[in-house]
Amino acid sequence: MTVRRGAVGAPAPRVEGLAKVTGSAAYAYDRPVADPVYACPVQATIARGRVVAIDGGAAAGVEGVLAVVTHREAARLADTADAELAVLQSDAVAFRGQFVGVVLAETPEAARQAAGLVRVEYDEEPHDTELRADRAGLYTPEQVNGGFAPDTDEGDVDAAMEAAAVTVDRIYTTPMLFNNPMEPHTSVAVWGDGGDEGGGGPGEARLTLYDSTQGAHVVRSTLARVFGLPPERVRVISPYVGGGFGSKGMPHAHNVLAGLAAMAVPGRPVKLALTRQQMFSLAGHRTPTIQRVRLGAGADGRLTAVAHEVVEHTSALKEFAEQTAVGARMMYAAPNRRTAHRLAALDVPVPSWMRAPGEAPGFFGLEVAMDELAQACGLDPVELRARNEPEVDPESGRPWSGRHLVRCLREGAARFGWEERAAVPGTRRAGRELVGLGVAASTYPYYRFPGSRAVVGYDGSGRYTVRIGAADIGTGAWTVLTQIAADALECPLGAVRVEIGDSELPPATVAGGSSGTASWGSAIVAACHAFRGAYGTEPPPGAEAGADMPRDPDAERFAMHSFGAQFAEVRVDADTGEIRVPRMLGVFSAGRIVNPRTARSQFIGGMTMGLSMALHERGVLDHRTGHVVNHDFAEYHIATHADVVDVDAVWLEEEDAHAGPLGARGIGEIGIVGAPAAIANAVHNATGVRVRDLPITPDLLLR
Amino acid sequence: MTPFEYLRAGDPGEAVAAVAGRPGAAFLGGGTNLVDHMKLGVAGPDLLVDVSRLPLDRVEETAGGLRVGAAVRNSDLAAHPLVRERYPVLARALLSGASGQLRNVATTAGNLLQRTRCPYFQDVTTPCNKRVPGSGCSAIGGYTRYHAILGASEHCVATHPSDMAVAMAALDAVVVVLGPGGERRLPIGELYRLPGDAPQRDTVLEHGDLITAVELPHLPAARRSAYRKVRDRASFSFALVSVAAVLDLDGDAVRDVRLALGGVAHKPWRAARAEEALRGGPATEDAFRRAADAELAGARPLPGNEFKVAMTRGVVVAALRDLAEEGR
Ligand SMILES: Cc1cc2nc3c(=O)[nH]c(=O)nc-3n(C[C@H](O)[C@H](O)[C@H](O)COP(=O)(O)OP(=O)(O)OC[C@H]3O[C@@H](n4cnc5c(N)ncnc54)[C@H](O)[C@@H]3O)c2cc1C
Ligand code: SF4
């Protein structure tokens, strides 16, 4: 069943837009609380070892300081199975920047001053932070992020490479990357014993957290476990979130630190905001990757072998294995295919989700390799990809629910003026600039995660309330869910109010995997239909009905992925090597687009992040100290407005008949996938220089 | 950040006396550099003497030149019609620095005296001779992308980050200083130091020395001048390398030339050898390249910034070629 068209498909403006632009939207840290206490963390200045002494005397003497909490004073946590969250539970230091204490004070200034006065002595042990493909100790994780097998091997890649008329065998690398949403991670924690917002009886410890998170419910369930509370005695409130990109997809150490800190000042709310510098060690990051890509093909460009083998890091403290090579399993038709993931467990901060984990770095290697293959075969890169379209998913053998990659490529080529691309690299000039065009393919899986529930209520005066503990991290989810509910209830948009961002609301899965609209949206459609089924079009005041997200039998029968084609023009200054990207175009196939306005922002936002990954972003880890040296926005470069000239996205008008009641596959992440490769391929077309290591900086293009 | 007192000086003399009399005092301009350092723990003055509102905020004509008050904001200086007309190199340099918001706040004196962006200098958890003399230089053997290739020492390889100062170096600007002992005038070439064995000292100024103005001399040739900055992104990033150039042609020959380089040394680097190689010779691309090479013969790049040699050569040639073409 699909919902009728009406609000869905219209470019509705953001429902929370006015509150945000007028500054009245209260983000977690803005939340007015009575009598707040300010927390400032103390961080380890070694990458591995033990804390042997902490002198908080000078800190405690600063006027306004209430407490200095270290692993000696901190309460014991109930569950320390997740080592990242076992905050202040021992003297061990697992990475530089890890929390070793926290100072609480009446003002943020006093807290910060005092934190700088805490003297920590360490017993330092040798650390190991350097990722290399030839290093010792690489291991195969049990699974990679998303629950995928680490390795796959189909046919005989080595024999196919041996026999292939044309081969590509190259190493591609991507650096350590940091999500850095505009709003840093913040948490305001208050312990109570019943009576106020969270409910619960007197004498029963309860934790309320105003948090900047992509999932209030996952923060609640995790913190309940860590602090040994029943979930109903933890409440997480986070209606407004200033971006996350995955870094707020699961609770991190700062959430636990805020909770621990607040125990030291019972009844008073503790405010904790990470600084930008702290974000570089405490908010997750994308692992650096070393990717060996091998392609074998006939002279006609038809692939006989695809191998994508990846070496990447995780933290010795906790494993996170980015699924970098997983996309290569389904992308192109080739009888012989191999993928592998090897990890080094290093003394580095804990990596985590960052927009399109897996595909974002993986499609740099794969799609630059495809460009190299096109060049080796003397084929146009668009044509090469068209020749390697699989009829069915090469990995599962299932039919596609809708694979329109070639349409995206052809449509994009026509719109972008692809025929102007010089067949011979380095031959097109405009004044002192070398001009090049590049293309790359994108994909992202359709995810719908079970576990969401929506409840619809009616107030008797024409207004419906839809309640679901979802999150809008700037994506437009709030607006889109309102549109979906309006259509499912067959009522005007203005008659629906959606409540999100609170763990008191019915459960919802995390805003991740580009799954929100499809997962929460289908729960809302089901709840609206249940409501109309129970009450018809004239519901009584107080009428209420809810539903869980329905099961999705098609997900088992079809291979469901979004696809896209990314085009880029680059100009390289022949004197200085400076690279500019005057134009980018993405053409996407993502099922039904629920709101073209917010969808466009997601696509071009992803592409911009891809541009930034292509040309700018690089966390520089100093292996002598184990810290990210360029840990601020002056030194860790992210694309500025001046770098982003003309980024455009369009999409195929379609509905995926198998993608739930909405026919929409999710759009939050695909925009970043392939964008770096399109730019790298354009750089090659402009200069003849093949850059296989990101970011592509001017020094690499100097002649 | 440690607690501090704040004083808004009424006149330059009072400001000098207030700072000179207290070892922990510092002048405050726009605060875009100093306040960052206070937050990071790199600086901890116990008294800030605000000089941003002193009556030093005017650009005045002198005999053919300009006198720029120390408190003139970077954006105002860049937009000044006489600056744009007589010293386009300076307007361009200013506009290539920082961001619009920062330039609206940053002052002329503060810009001259901004400190290095060496990330180890800005991180109190790492050794740094400039911040803590004798503690060691973390940049050597570390991340050196933005570090020096000319004039560095084994004690410090930092670069001076200002764009504006590079243009002023090419223009032979003079810095007017009011100290406890009175006023003096320092050619900009004498203001800055190389690191040597005392990298904690960026300039020759003493505690309590207040910059009150910068004088730009009469230099008609500067009407044909340019600033080119090579950076890792299109705006809001420090120079990898930059060049300020003034080119005075006599037909196809170089009558006079001024060249200063940014992003390559502990100070704005006046490229005297290159200038000498060019003066009186032909204004050809070949000559420009040879001149750049003459200057760069003394370059000692670090592992990780070797590219700066070729990049400097490229940008010097480009800037001079563009100016020469403009002049034909
Ligand atoms: C993110 C970022 C990016 C930037 N990018 C660039 C760039 O690309 N190019 C560039 O050139 N700059 C850049 N800047 C630096 C910027 O130009 C400087 O911060 C600014 O010029 C400093 O001026 P201010 O008036 O704010 O100085 P303040 O911070 O007030 O002072 C700086 C220093 O000068 C001293 N001082 C101030 N006034 C006087 C005086 N009258 N006499 C004696 N001493 C004085 C202070 O005591 C202090 O030591 C950037 C800054 C930031 C934060
Ligand atoms: S280069 Fe200079 S400023 Fe940087 S760490 Fe070394 S001594 Fe400090």
mmCIF file of C-alpha atoms and ligand atoms in Angstrom, chain B residues 116 118 120-121 128-130 137-139 147 155-158, ligand 2:
data_model
loop_
_atom_site.group_PDB
_atom_site.id
_atom_site.type_symbol
_atom_site.label_atom_id
_atom_site.label_comp_id
_atom_site.label_asym_id
_atom_site.label_seq_id
_atom_site.Cartn_x
_atom_site.Cartn_y
_atom_site.Cartn_z
ATOM 1 C CA THR B 116 52.710 31.856 14.632
ATOM 2 C CA CYS B 118 52.399 26.422 14.517
ATOM 3 C CA TYR B 120 52.478 22.817 18.641
ATOM 4 C CA PHE B 121 52.842 26.393 19.772
ATOM 5 C CA CYS B 128 57.642 24.324 22.113
ATOM 6 C CA ASN B 129 60.641 26.613 22.421
ATOM 7 C CA LYS B 130 58.652 29.648 21.420
ATOM 8 C CA CYS B 137 60.669 22.105 19.162
ATOM 9 C CA SER B 138 57.872 19.659 18.426
ATOM 10 C CA ALA B 139 57.534 20.721 14.836
ATOM 11 C CA HIS B 147 56.561 25.682 8.487
ATOM 12 C CA HIS B 155 65.298 25.828 17.847
ATOM 13 C CA CYS B 156 62.278 26.863 15.849
ATOM 14 C CA VAL B 157 60.977 26.433 12.321
ATOM 15 C CA ALA B 158 57.776 28.440 12.652
HETATM 16 S S1 SF4 C 2 58.410 25.547 15.247
HETATM 17 FE FE1 SF4 C 2 58.674 27.106 16.798
HETATM 18 S S2 SF4 C 2 56.612 27.514 17.430
HETATM 19 FE FE2 SF4 C 2 56.563 25.503 16.446
HETATM 20 S S3 SF4 C 2 56.984 23.976 18.035
HETATM 21 FE FE3 SF4 C 2 58.929 24.533 17.164
HETATM 22 S S4 SF4 C 2 59.598 26.129 18.558
HETATM 23 FE FE4 SF4 C 2 57.441 26.002 18.846
#
